[in-house]
Short mmCIF file of C-alpha atoms in Angstrom, two decimals:
data_model
loop_
_atom_site.label_atom_id
_atom_site.label_comp_id
_atom_site.label_asym_id
_atom_site.label_seq_id
_atom_site.Cartn_x
_atom_site.Cartn_y
_atom_site.Cartn_z
CA MET C 1 -14.82 -19.01 0.02
CA GLN C 2 -13.74 -15.42 0.53
CA GLN C 3 -9.95 -15.03 0.71
CA ALA C 4 -8.88 -13.32 3.93
CA ILE C 5 -6.28 -10.75 4.90
CA ALA C 6 -3.95 -12.45 7.40
CA ILE C 7 -2.65 -10.12 10.12
CA LEU C 8 -0.03 -11.08 12.69
CA ASP C 9 1.54 -9.47 15.73
CA SER C 10 3.60 -10.31 18.81
CA GLY C 11 0.41 -9.92 20.86
CA VAL C 12 -2.62 -7.61 20.96
CA GLY C 13 -0.94 -4.61 19.27
CA GLY C 14 -1.95 -5.66 15.76
CA LEU C 15 -5.59 -5.32 16.85
CA THR C 16 -5.12 -1.59 16.22
CA VAL C 17 -4.59 -2.50 12.55
CA VAL C 18 -7.54 -4.93 12.68
CA LYS C 19 -9.86 -2.22 14.01
CA GLU C 20 -8.90 0.16 11.21
CA VAL C 21 -9.22 -2.53 8.53
CA MET C 22 -12.69 -3.36 9.87
CA ARG C 23 -13.60 0.34 9.68
CA GLN C 24 -11.97 1.26 6.37
CA LEU C 25 -12.60 -2.07 4.58
CA PRO C 26 -15.78 -3.45 6.17
CA GLN C 27 -16.18 -6.21 3.57
CA GLU C 28 -12.74 -7.77 4.12
CA LYS C 29 -12.41 -11.00 6.09
CA ILE C 30 -9.56 -10.98 8.64
CA ILE C 31 -7.57 -13.82 10.16
CA TYR C 32 -5.50 -12.60 13.10
CA PHE C 33 -2.65 -14.24 14.98
CA GLY C 34 -1.34 -12.75 18.26
CA ASP C 35 1.78 -14.44 19.61
CA THR C 36 0.84 -13.59 23.18
CA ALA C 37 2.84 -16.50 24.65
CA ARG C 38 6.07 -14.90 23.43
CA THR C 39 5.30 -11.18 23.70
CA PRO C 40 7.08 -8.76 23.80
CA TYR C 41 9.25 -9.11 20.70
CA GLY C 42 10.98 -5.75 21.26
CA PRO C 43 13.82 -6.92 23.54
CA ARG C 44 14.49 -10.20 21.63
CA PRO C 45 17.44 -10.74 19.26
CA ALA C 46 16.61 -10.12 15.59
CA GLU C 47 17.30 -13.77 14.66
CA GLU C 48 14.69 -14.97 17.14
CA VAL C 49 12.05 -12.49 15.93
CA LEU C 50 12.72 -13.65 12.37
CA ILE C 51 12.18 -17.31 13.31
CA PHE C 52 8.97 -16.54 15.23
CA THR C 53 7.59 -14.44 12.36
CA ARG C 54 8.35 -17.14 9.80
CA GLN C 55 6.60 -19.69 12.01
CA ILE C 56 3.41 -17.58 12.29
CA VAL C 57 3.40 -16.83 8.56
CA ASP C 58 3.68 -20.57 7.82
CA TYR C 59 0.75 -21.19 10.19
CA LEU C 60 -1.38 -18.52 8.48
CA LEU C 61 -0.63 -19.79 4.96
CA GLN C 62 -2.86 -22.84 5.63
CA PHE C 63 -5.84 -20.45 5.24
CA HIS C 64 -4.69 -19.31 1.75
CA PRO C 65 -4.84 -15.57 2.53
CA LYS C 66 -4.67 -13.00 -0.27
CA MET C 67 -2.27 -10.81 1.71
CA ILE C 68 -0.03 -11.04 4.79
CA VAL C 69 0.20 -8.02 7.08
CA ILE C 70 3.08 -7.98 9.56
CA ALA C 71 1.31 -5.70 12.05
CA CYS C 72 4.30 -5.55 14.39
CA ASN C 73 7.03 -2.98 13.87
CA THR C 74 9.75 -5.14 15.44
CA ALA C 75 8.88 -8.05 13.14
CA THR C 76 8.55 -5.72 10.13
CA ALA C 77 12.03 -4.31 10.79
CA VAL C 78 13.71 -7.72 10.78
CA ALA C 79 11.48 -10.02 8.70
CA LEU C 80 9.54 -8.06 6.06
CA GLU C 81 12.01 -8.29 3.18
CA GLU C 82 12.75 -11.98 3.76
CA ILE C 83 9.06 -12.98 4.00
CA ARG C 84 8.16 -10.82 1.00
CA SER C 85 10.89 -12.34 -1.15
CA ARG C 86 9.58 -15.88 -0.72
CA LEU C 87 5.79 -15.39 -1.04
CA PRO C 88 3.74 -14.79 -4.20
CA ILE C 89 1.11 -12.69 -2.36
CA PRO C 90 1.59 -9.08 -1.17
CA VAL C 91 3.31 -8.81 2.22
CA VAL C 92 2.71 -5.48 3.94
CA GLY C 93 4.62 -4.13 6.93
CA VAL C 94 3.79 -1.23 9.23
CA ILE C 95 6.96 0.86 8.93
CA HIS C 96 6.72 2.34 5.44
CA PRO C 97 3.04 3.35 5.75
CA GLY C 98 3.87 5.31 8.91
CA ALA C 99 6.94 6.84 7.26
CA ARG C 100 4.97 7.96 4.20
CA ALA C 101 2.22 9.48 6.37
CA ALA C 102 4.82 11.39 8.39
CA ILE C 103 6.38 12.75 5.19
CA LYS C 104 2.94 13.89 4.04
CA THR C 105 2.14 15.46 7.43
CA SER C 106 5.39 17.11 8.56
CA ARG C 107 5.88 20.73 7.55
CA ASN C 108 9.18 21.36 9.37
CA LEU C 109 10.85 18.07 8.29
CA ARG C 110 11.50 17.09 11.92
CA VAL C 111 9.87 13.79 12.78
CA GLY C 112 9.87 11.85 16.05
CA VAL C 113 9.63 8.07 16.23
CA ILE C 114 8.87 5.97 19.30
CA GLY C 115 9.08 2.19 19.24
CA THR C 116 10.42 -0.91 20.94
CA GLU C 117 14.12 -1.38 21.53
CA GLY C 118 14.27 -3.78 18.56
CA THR C 119 12.58 -1.32 16.19
CA ILE C 120 14.65 1.68 17.27
CA LYS C 121 17.91 -0.32 17.21
CA SER C 122 17.14 -1.48 13.64
CA ARG C 123 16.95 2.19 12.50
CA ALA C 124 14.23 1.03 10.10
CA TYR C 125 12.19 4.25 10.35
CA GLU C 126 15.22 6.47 9.84
CA TYR C 127 16.11 4.43 6.78
CA ALA C 128 12.56 4.45 5.39
CA LEU C 129 12.12 8.20 5.97
CA ARG C 130 15.50 9.31 4.65
CA GLN C 131 15.41 6.97 1.66
CA ILE C 132 12.36 8.91 0.43
CA SER C 133 13.13 12.37 1.83
CA PRO C 134 16.87 12.80 2.53
CA GLN C 135 16.45 16.24 4.21
CA ILE C 136 14.27 14.90 7.01
CA GLN C 137 15.58 14.92 10.59
CA VAL C 138 14.53 11.91 12.63
CA ILE C 139 14.58 11.80 16.43
CA CYS C 140 14.05 8.32 17.86
CA GLN C 141 13.23 7.06 21.34
CA ALA C 142 12.81 3.48 22.55
CA CYS C 143 9.92 2.98 25.00
CA PRO C 144 10.44 -0.55 26.35
CA SER C 145 7.87 -0.18 29.16
CA PHE C 146 4.86 0.53 26.94
CA VAL C 147 4.12 -2.90 25.42
CA PRO C 148 3.90 -4.82 28.74
CA LEU C 149 1.41 -2.20 30.03
CA VAL C 150 -0.79 -2.67 26.97
CA GLU C 151 -0.58 -6.47 27.08
CA GLN C 152 -1.91 -6.24 30.66
CA GLY C 153 -4.79 -4.04 29.48
CA LEU C 154 -3.68 -1.03 31.57
CA PHE C 155 -4.62 1.61 28.95
CA HIS C 156 -5.74 4.37 31.31
CA ALA C 157 -4.06 3.46 34.62
CA GLU C 158 -2.32 6.17 36.63
CA GLU C 159 0.83 4.03 36.52
CA THR C 160 0.67 4.10 32.70
CA ARG C 161 0.29 7.87 32.63
CA LYS C 162 3.37 8.25 34.82
CA VAL C 163 5.48 5.85 32.74
CA VAL C 164 4.53 7.62 29.49
CA ALA C 165 5.28 11.09 30.90
CA ASP C 166 8.66 9.97 32.27
CA THR C 167 9.67 8.13 29.11
CA LEU C 168 8.81 11.04 26.79
CA SER C 169 10.14 13.84 29.02
CA GLU C 170 13.17 14.51 26.79
CA LEU C 171 11.43 13.94 23.45
CA ARG C 172 8.71 16.50 24.21
CA LYS C 173 11.36 19.23 24.30
CA LYS C 174 12.44 18.52 20.70
CA PRO C 175 11.12 20.68 17.81
CA ILE C 176 9.29 17.83 16.06
CA ASP C 177 5.86 18.49 14.47
CA CYS C 178 4.79 14.88 14.17
CA LEU C 179 5.43 11.69 16.10
CA ILE C 180 5.19 8.24 14.59
CA LEU C 181 3.70 5.65 16.95
CA GLY C 182 6.21 3.10 15.68
CA CYS C 183 4.64 0.17 17.51
CA THR C 184 1.14 -1.11 16.87
CA HIS C 185 0.55 -1.36 20.63
CA TYR C 186 0.92 2.41 21.12
CA PRO C 187 -2.45 3.55 19.70
CA PHE C 188 -3.95 1.93 22.84
CA LEU C 189 -2.10 4.71 24.71
CA SER C 190 -2.63 7.51 22.18
CA ASP C 191 -4.79 9.67 24.48
CA ILE C 192 -2.05 9.76 27.10
CA ILE C 193 0.78 10.16 24.56
CA SER C 194 -1.08 13.03 22.91
CA GLN C 195 -1.58 14.82 26.25
CA VAL C 196 2.12 14.44 27.08
CA MET C 197 3.35 15.65 23.69
CA GLY C 198 0.97 18.62 23.48
CA PRO C 199 -1.22 20.05 20.70
CA ASN C 200 1.58 20.99 18.29
CA VAL C 201 2.65 17.41 17.63
CA THR C 202 0.50 15.33 15.30
CA LEU C 203 0.49 11.63 16.17
CA ILE C 204 0.87 9.26 13.23
CA SER C 205 -0.59 5.82 13.89
CA SER C 206 1.22 3.29 11.74
CA ALA C 207 -1.87 1.11 12.30
CA ASP C 208 -4.31 3.54 10.66
CA GLU C 209 -1.91 4.23 7.81
CA THR C 210 -1.31 0.53 7.19
CA ALA C 211 -5.05 -0.07 6.83
CA ARG C 212 -5.15 2.69 4.22
CA GLU C 213 -2.24 1.13 2.30
CA ILE C 214 -3.82 -2.33 2.46
CA SER C 215 -6.76 -0.73 0.65
CA THR C 216 -4.46 0.85 -1.97
CA ILE C 217 -2.59 -2.36 -2.67
CA LEU C 218 -5.66 -4.60 -2.85
CA TYR C 219 -7.26 -2.11 -5.25
CA HIS C 220 -4.23 -2.05 -7.53
CA LYS C 221 -4.09 -5.85 -7.49
CA GLY C 222 -7.83 -6.07 -8.30
CA LYS C 223 -8.33 -8.00 -5.04
CA LEU C 224 -10.74 -5.84 -3.01
CA ALA C 225 -13.67 -7.75 -1.49
CA THR C 226 -16.97 -6.57 -2.92
CA THR C 227 -19.32 -9.13 -1.42
CA GLY C 228 -21.67 -6.57 0.12
CA THR C 229 -21.72 -8.64 3.34
CA VAL C 230 -19.99 -8.35 6.72
CA PRO C 231 -17.55 -11.24 7.07
CA VAL C 232 -16.84 -13.41 10.12
CA HIS C 233 -13.28 -12.87 11.32
CA GLN C 234 -11.05 -15.47 12.98
CA PHE C 235 -8.65 -14.87 15.89
CA PHE C 236 -5.81 -17.07 17.09
CA CYS C 237 -3.41 -16.55 19.98
CA SER C 238 -0.56 -18.55 21.46
CA GLY C 239 -1.07 -17.42 25.08
CA ASP C 240 -4.04 -17.00 27.42
CA PRO C 241 -7.17 -16.81 25.20
CA VAL C 242 -9.30 -15.34 28.01
CA LEU C 243 -7.13 -12.25 28.48
CA PHE C 244 -6.73 -11.93 24.70
CA ARG C 245 -10.50 -12.05 24.15
CA LYS C 246 -11.11 -9.53 26.91
CA ILE C 247 -8.69 -6.99 25.43
CA ALA C 248 -9.80 -7.65 21.82
CA GLN C 249 -13.53 -7.31 22.56
CA SER C 250 -13.01 -4.12 24.51
CA TRP C 251 -10.87 -2.61 21.72
CA LEU C 252 -12.94 -3.81 18.76
CA ASN C 253 -16.33 -3.29 20.42
CA GLU C 254 -17.62 -6.61 19.25
CA HIS C 255 -17.93 -10.24 20.30
CA ILE C 256 -15.20 -12.50 18.92
CA LYS C 257 -14.18 -16.14 19.11
CA VAL C 258 -10.55 -16.94 19.93
CA THR C 259 -8.79 -20.20 19.08
CA PRO C 260 -5.75 -20.96 21.22
CA VAL C 261 -2.68 -22.33 19.43
CA VAL C 262 -0.02 -24.28 21.31
CA TRP C 263 3.36 -24.08 19.65
CA GLN C 264 5.04 -27.45 19.12
CA VAL C 265 8.48 -25.84 19.39
CA PRO C 266 10.19 -24.26 22.41
CA ASN C 267 9.13 -20.67 23.07
CA ILE C 268 12.61 -19.33 23.63
CA ILE C 269 15.57 -20.47 21.58
CA MET A 1 19.05 8.42 -17.13
CA GLN A 2 16.56 8.66 -14.30
CA GLN A 3 13.09 7.40 -15.24
CA ALA A 4 10.44 10.05 -14.62
CA ILE A 5 6.90 10.08 -13.30
CA ALA A 6 4.70 11.43 -16.12
CA ILE A 7 1.78 13.56 -14.91
CA LEU A 8 -0.97 14.90 -17.15
CA ASP A 9 -3.96 17.18 -16.75
CA SER A 10 -6.44 19.21 -18.79
CA GLY A 11 -4.51 22.33 -17.74
CA VAL A 12 -2.82 23.68 -14.59
CA GLY A 13 -4.85 21.61 -12.09
CA GLY A 14 -2.41 18.72 -12.06
CA LEU A 15 0.23 21.11 -10.73
CA THR A 16 -1.38 20.52 -7.32
CA VAL A 17 -0.26 16.89 -7.67
CA VAL A 18 3.17 18.02 -8.94
CA LYS A 19 3.68 20.26 -5.91
CA GLU A 20 2.87 17.41 -3.51
CA VAL A 21 5.08 14.93 -5.39
CA MET A 22 7.93 17.44 -5.24
CA ARG A 23 7.36 17.82 -1.48
CA GLN A 24 6.73 14.16 -0.58
CA LEU A 25 9.13 12.59 -3.10
CA PRO A 26 11.87 15.20 -3.60
CA GLN A 27 14.14 12.82 -5.53
CA GLU A 28 11.59 11.95 -8.24
CA LYS A 29 11.88 13.49 -11.71
CA ILE A 30 8.56 14.76 -13.10
CA ILE A 31 7.42 15.28 -16.68
CA TYR A 32 4.20 17.29 -16.79
CA PHE A 33 1.73 17.85 -19.62
CA GLY A 34 -1.05 20.45 -19.28
CA ASP A 35 -3.56 20.43 -22.14
CA THR A 36 -4.28 24.13 -21.69
CA ALA A 37 -5.39 24.59 -25.32
CA ARG A 38 -8.38 22.33 -24.71
CA THR A 39 -9.20 23.04 -21.05
CA PRO A 40 -11.70 22.58 -19.44
CA TYR A 41 -12.40 18.87 -19.92
CA GLY A 42 -15.37 18.89 -17.51
CA PRO A 43 -18.13 19.87 -19.97
CA ARG A 44 -16.82 17.69 -22.85
CA PRO A 45 -18.37 14.36 -23.91
CA ALA A 46 -16.65 11.32 -22.37
CA GLU A 47 -15.55 10.02 -25.81
CA GLU A 48 -13.69 13.24 -26.49
CA VAL A 49 -11.94 13.24 -23.10
CA LEU A 50 -10.88 9.63 -23.74
CA ILE A 51 -9.33 10.54 -27.12
CA PHE A 52 -7.51 13.58 -25.68
CA THR A 53 -6.15 11.54 -22.76
CA ARG A 54 -4.92 8.75 -25.03
CA GLN A 55 -3.18 11.35 -27.20
CA ILE A 56 -1.34 12.91 -24.24
CA VAL A 57 -0.36 9.50 -22.86
CA ASP A 58 1.08 8.55 -26.26
CA TYR A 59 3.04 11.82 -26.28
CA LEU A 60 4.43 11.17 -22.79
CA LEU A 61 5.45 7.57 -23.57
CA GLN A 62 8.31 8.88 -25.75
CA PHE A 63 10.09 9.76 -22.47
CA HIS A 64 9.83 6.17 -21.17
CA PRO A 65 8.28 7.11 -17.81
CA LYS A 66 8.09 4.59 -14.98
CA MET A 67 4.53 5.61 -14.13
CA ILE A 68 1.66 7.59 -15.66
CA VAL A 69 -0.46 9.77 -13.37
CA ILE A 70 -3.78 10.97 -14.76
CA ALA A 71 -3.97 14.04 -12.52
CA CYS A 72 -7.38 15.08 -13.81
CA ASN A 73 -10.54 13.70 -12.26
CA THR A 74 -12.59 14.01 -15.45
CA ALA A 75 -9.98 12.07 -17.43
CA THR A 76 -9.56 9.52 -14.62
CA ALA A 77 -13.31 8.87 -14.60
CA VAL A 78 -13.47 8.07 -18.31
CA ALA A 79 -9.98 6.89 -19.30
CA LEU A 80 -8.15 5.28 -16.36
CA GLU A 81 -9.24 1.67 -16.87
CA GLU A 82 -8.67 1.75 -20.63
CA ILE A 83 -5.20 3.31 -20.35
CA ARG A 84 -4.24 1.00 -17.50
CA SER A 85 -5.29 -2.11 -19.44
CA ARG A 86 -2.95 -1.36 -22.33
CA LEU A 87 0.23 -0.20 -20.54
CA PRO A 88 2.82 -2.34 -18.72
CA ILE A 89 3.69 0.46 -16.24
CA PRO A 90 1.50 1.57 -13.29
CA VAL A 91 -1.21 4.06 -14.24
CA VAL A 92 -2.55 6.04 -11.27
CA GLY A 93 -5.72 8.13 -11.23
CA VAL A 94 -6.86 10.70 -8.69
CA ILE A 95 -10.30 9.33 -7.77
CA HIS A 96 -9.48 6.25 -5.68
CA PRO A 97 -6.79 7.99 -3.57
CA GLY A 98 -9.32 10.69 -2.61
CA ALA A 99 -12.00 8.07 -1.93
CA ARG A 100 -9.69 6.06 0.33
CA ALA A 101 -8.63 9.16 2.26
CA ALA A 102 -12.28 10.13 2.78
CA ILE A 103 -13.07 6.65 4.11
CA LYS A 104 -10.14 6.94 6.51
CA THR A 105 -11.20 10.46 7.62
CA SER A 106 -15.00 10.35 7.84
CA ARG A 107 -16.47 9.39 11.20
CA ASN A 108 -20.16 9.84 10.33
CA LEU A 109 -19.99 8.06 6.94
CA ARG A 110 -21.39 11.10 5.13
CA VAL A 111 -19.00 12.37 2.48
CA GLY A 112 -19.37 15.30 0.09
CA VAL A 113 -17.78 15.39 -3.36
CA ILE A 114 -17.34 18.41 -5.61
CA GLY A 115 -16.07 18.10 -9.17
CA THR A 116 -16.62 19.03 -12.79
CA GLU A 117 -19.82 18.14 -14.59
CA GLY A 118 -18.04 15.24 -16.29
CA THR A 119 -16.72 13.80 -13.03
CA ILE A 120 -20.02 14.14 -11.15
CA LYS A 121 -22.04 12.76 -14.07
CA SER A 122 -19.75 9.71 -14.23
CA ARG A 123 -20.60 8.90 -10.56
CA ALA A 124 -17.01 7.66 -10.28
CA TYR A 125 -16.57 8.82 -6.66
CA GLU A 126 -19.85 7.28 -5.53
CA TYR A 127 -18.82 4.03 -7.14
CA ALA A 128 -15.29 4.09 -5.67
CA LEU A 129 -16.54 4.97 -2.17
CA ARG A 130 -19.43 2.51 -2.02
CA GLN A 131 -17.49 -0.31 -3.62
CA ILE A 132 -15.17 -0.20 -0.58
CA SER A 133 -17.63 0.95 2.11
CA PRO A 134 -21.25 0.21 1.11
CA GLN A 135 -22.75 2.08 4.11
CA ILE A 136 -21.30 5.42 3.11
CA GLN A 137 -23.62 8.23 2.01
CA VAL A 138 -22.26 10.38 -0.80
CA ILE A 139 -23.52 13.88 -1.62
CA CYS A 140 -22.22 15.24 -4.93
CA GLN A 141 -22.20 18.69 -6.46
CA ALA A 142 -20.88 19.80 -9.84
CA CYS A 143 -19.01 23.15 -9.78
CA PRO A 144 -18.56 24.04 -13.48
CA SER A 145 -17.43 27.63 -12.78
CA PHE A 146 -14.36 26.74 -10.70
CA VAL A 147 -11.90 25.46 -13.35
CA PRO A 148 -12.09 28.52 -15.65
CA LEU A 149 -11.38 30.79 -12.63
CA VAL A 150 -8.28 28.75 -11.76
CA GLU A 151 -7.05 28.61 -15.36
CA GLN A 152 -7.16 32.43 -15.36
CA GLY A 153 -5.13 32.52 -12.14
CA LEU A 154 -7.94 34.18 -10.09
CA PHE A 155 -7.26 32.22 -6.88
CA HIS A 156 -8.13 34.95 -4.38
CA ALA A 157 -10.32 37.35 -6.38
CA GLU A 158 -13.54 38.68 -4.83
CA GLU A 159 -15.41 37.29 -7.85
CA THR A 160 -14.03 33.83 -7.05
CA ARG A 161 -15.12 34.08 -3.41
CA LYS A 162 -18.66 34.95 -4.51
CA VAL A 163 -18.86 32.12 -7.06
CA VAL A 164 -17.63 29.57 -4.52
CA ALA A 165 -20.07 30.75 -1.82
CA ASP A 166 -23.02 30.68 -4.24
CA THR A 167 -22.13 27.29 -5.71
CA LEU A 168 -21.73 25.61 -2.31
CA SER A 169 -24.69 27.30 -0.57
CA GLU A 170 -26.81 24.12 -0.55
CA LEU A 171 -23.98 21.65 0.11
CA ARG A 172 -22.85 23.52 3.25
CA LYS A 173 -26.22 22.72 4.88
CA LYS A 174 -25.68 18.95 4.53
CA PRO A 175 -24.40 16.89 7.49
CA ILE A 176 -21.14 15.82 5.80
CA ASP A 177 -17.92 15.68 7.86
CA CYS A 178 -15.52 15.65 4.94
CA LEU A 179 -15.50 17.02 1.42
CA ILE A 180 -13.46 15.56 -1.41
CA LEU A 181 -11.98 18.18 -3.73
CA GLY A 182 -12.75 15.95 -6.71
CA CYS A 183 -10.90 18.10 -9.23
CA THR A 184 -7.17 18.78 -9.10
CA HIS A 185 -7.84 22.46 -9.83
CA TYR A 186 -9.75 22.94 -6.57
CA PRO A 187 -6.80 22.97 -4.12
CA PHE A 188 -5.93 26.35 -5.68
CA LEU A 189 -9.21 27.51 -4.08
CA SER A 190 -8.99 25.52 -0.86
CA ASP A 191 -8.71 28.55 1.44
CA ILE A 192 -11.99 29.95 0.12
CA ILE A 193 -13.73 26.55 0.00
CA SER A 194 -12.68 25.86 3.58
CA GLN A 195 -14.04 29.21 4.78
CA VAL A 196 -17.35 28.57 3.04
CA MET A 197 -17.75 25.01 4.35
CA GLY A 198 -16.76 25.86 7.95
CA PRO A 199 -14.49 24.20 10.51
CA ASN A 200 -16.47 20.95 10.90
CA VAL A 201 -15.80 19.78 7.35
CA THR A 202 -12.36 18.34 6.58
CA LEU A 203 -11.24 18.98 3.01
CA ILE A 204 -9.68 16.01 1.23
CA SER A 205 -7.33 17.00 -1.57
CA SER A 206 -7.21 14.22 -4.12
CA ALA A 207 -3.90 15.81 -5.22
CA ASP A 208 -2.18 15.32 -1.84
CA GLU A 209 -3.55 11.81 -1.49
CA THR A 210 -2.46 10.85 -4.98
CA ALA A 211 1.12 11.91 -4.22
CA ARG A 212 1.03 9.67 -1.16
CA GLU A 213 -0.25 6.71 -3.22
CA ILE A 214 2.38 7.29 -5.91
CA SER A 215 4.91 6.81 -3.10
CA THR A 216 3.19 3.60 -1.93
CA ILE A 217 3.05 2.08 -5.40
CA LEU A 218 6.62 2.98 -6.40
CA TYR A 219 7.84 1.49 -3.12
CA HIS A 220 5.98 -1.78 -3.64
CA LYS A 221 7.29 -1.97 -7.22
CA GLY A 222 10.86 -1.29 -6.01
CA LYS A 223 10.94 1.81 -8.24
CA LEU A 224 11.51 4.69 -5.80
CA ALA A 225 14.25 7.11 -6.86
CA THR A 226 17.13 7.10 -4.39
CA THR A 227 19.63 9.26 -6.24
CA GLY A 228 20.16 11.69 -3.36
CA THR A 229 19.92 14.59 -5.86
CA VAL A 230 17.20 17.07 -6.81
CA PRO A 231 16.08 16.31 -10.38
CA VAL A 232 15.27 18.78 -13.18
CA HIS A 233 11.60 18.57 -14.10
CA GLN A 234 10.11 19.13 -17.56
CA PHE A 235 6.86 20.94 -18.35
CA PHE A 236 4.82 20.87 -21.56
CA CYS A 237 1.60 22.66 -22.42
CA SER A 238 -0.58 22.86 -25.51
CA GLY A 239 -1.80 26.45 -24.94
CA ASP A 240 -0.18 29.76 -23.97
CA PRO A 241 3.19 28.91 -22.34
CA VAL A 242 3.55 32.37 -20.78
CA LEU A 243 0.33 32.13 -18.75
CA PHE A 244 1.13 28.49 -17.88
CA ARG A 245 4.61 29.39 -16.63
CA LYS A 246 3.26 32.30 -14.60
CA ILE A 247 0.69 30.13 -12.80
CA ALA A 248 3.10 27.21 -12.38
CA GLN A 249 5.93 29.30 -10.93
CA SER A 250 3.61 31.07 -8.53
CA TRP A 251 2.12 27.73 -7.34
CA LEU A 252 5.36 25.73 -7.21
CA ASN A 253 7.52 28.56 -5.91
CA GLU A 254 10.32 27.82 -8.31
CA HIS A 255 11.61 28.73 -11.73
CA ILE A 256 10.58 26.32 -14.51
CA LYS A 257 11.02 25.94 -18.26
CA VAL A 258 7.92 25.30 -20.36
CA THR A 259 7.94 23.69 -23.80
CA PRO A 260 4.88 24.48 -25.93
CA VAL A 261 3.35 21.59 -27.89
CA VAL A 262 1.17 22.23 -30.94
CA TRP A 263 -1.29 19.42 -31.59
CA GLN A 264 -1.23 18.13 -35.17
CA VAL A 265 -4.90 17.13 -34.89
CA PRO A 266 -7.99 19.34 -34.58
CA ASN A 267 -8.64 20.52 -31.04
CA ILE A 268 -12.33 19.75 -31.07
CA ILE A 269 -13.75 16.68 -32.73
#
């Protein structure tokens, strides 16, 4: 049986990573878990996000994946190091790939980061960027309204356009030359974000960059799939499977099967 | 003492990797070896390139580096796996990083590759690209005249422009949407190559991409330098140190010291 890459997120945001893995690594089997019953993670206390992430990772381990991808910036910020330290397989987050891509892209060393309240409060991007490149200036902005819009599937609504323009009105005046989409939900809104920020700001999708790093790490571990066949992926979600399937099929452009999972523990602690 | 990243090449080409490592990882100390006495490697038999590469790696090991970077496509194609199998530290080549970046960039799955005769003959890029993405079409072209022009420092000469235009006259008619510069010398000529290929072809520098992957691998090994200081790099070359220093200082925009190394074995076997 082909070993899968297990990808998890607070909801549908991690599907942006899934889409890129399907495109960049078409032979890799994916098992996805979207915690749609408890989305968004952004406003939750760090301790709660850590417990939820651990619970999903434990669920995914039953499938014996070859890698765990925490495709949620909020969960990466609080849980990556802890999960990595206790598992023998590679555990990949979405913060460092985005940070490395921004360092490669930026010419003026002024980088913007947008994310959930949890991600921005953790200062994880600032830390990741300045650990590697101490001269870099980082300008951060929390965008708490974006994830609920995406989870409702409102990618191109007029309401969404207005919220994005209002939220980024200060950031667009800053002299940044690239902007990290520090939440895997945000690529769903990248057309609008790009229009608001203008042509001189390159958007960095942590989703795209994470797919690229998954490829790098699997190669260096000698674990790339080379079956020559297109695998059948599996999708799980903790909330409404009908809404999840609708958003996933529209984003991935293919038919998928979704298995609902009912948590045996209270949703909110 | 800070452990260095050891970078080697047949000549000055690997300086394109050095420049990107200095930019993307400003805290990392670099030890560079350019085998300028025996450049170019491209037309040499694979067995000879393997012996030369082993010899340089053995020389560099005296400095106890934390990573070896084979910043020469020809040497990567023939020596990477062998060197990697016998060393306990990460050994990074330049072929897979370029291949992965092309897979991330290409939208029409038609990728061009230019390189030395040795690299193209090895089919290493085709193998790396199609191992990951079997649907990809790869169009390769050897450009044996490019390396000698770079080693002479003729980056913008009219002669160089003519050679590049002639060499790529067939390739520019192909429906590729990205072109891998499959030789670390070629970024020295990227302005001219880009003009010849036109605006619809994205150039992929295996040098830039390799610097990015060095960052990924050091991070996952917990080996990133976080000294907060700018290190002093060391440069070695087997040929004329005056010409090497002239090219290196012009490319890197900084003053460097070069130590000449005289091989105790015959140059050509």
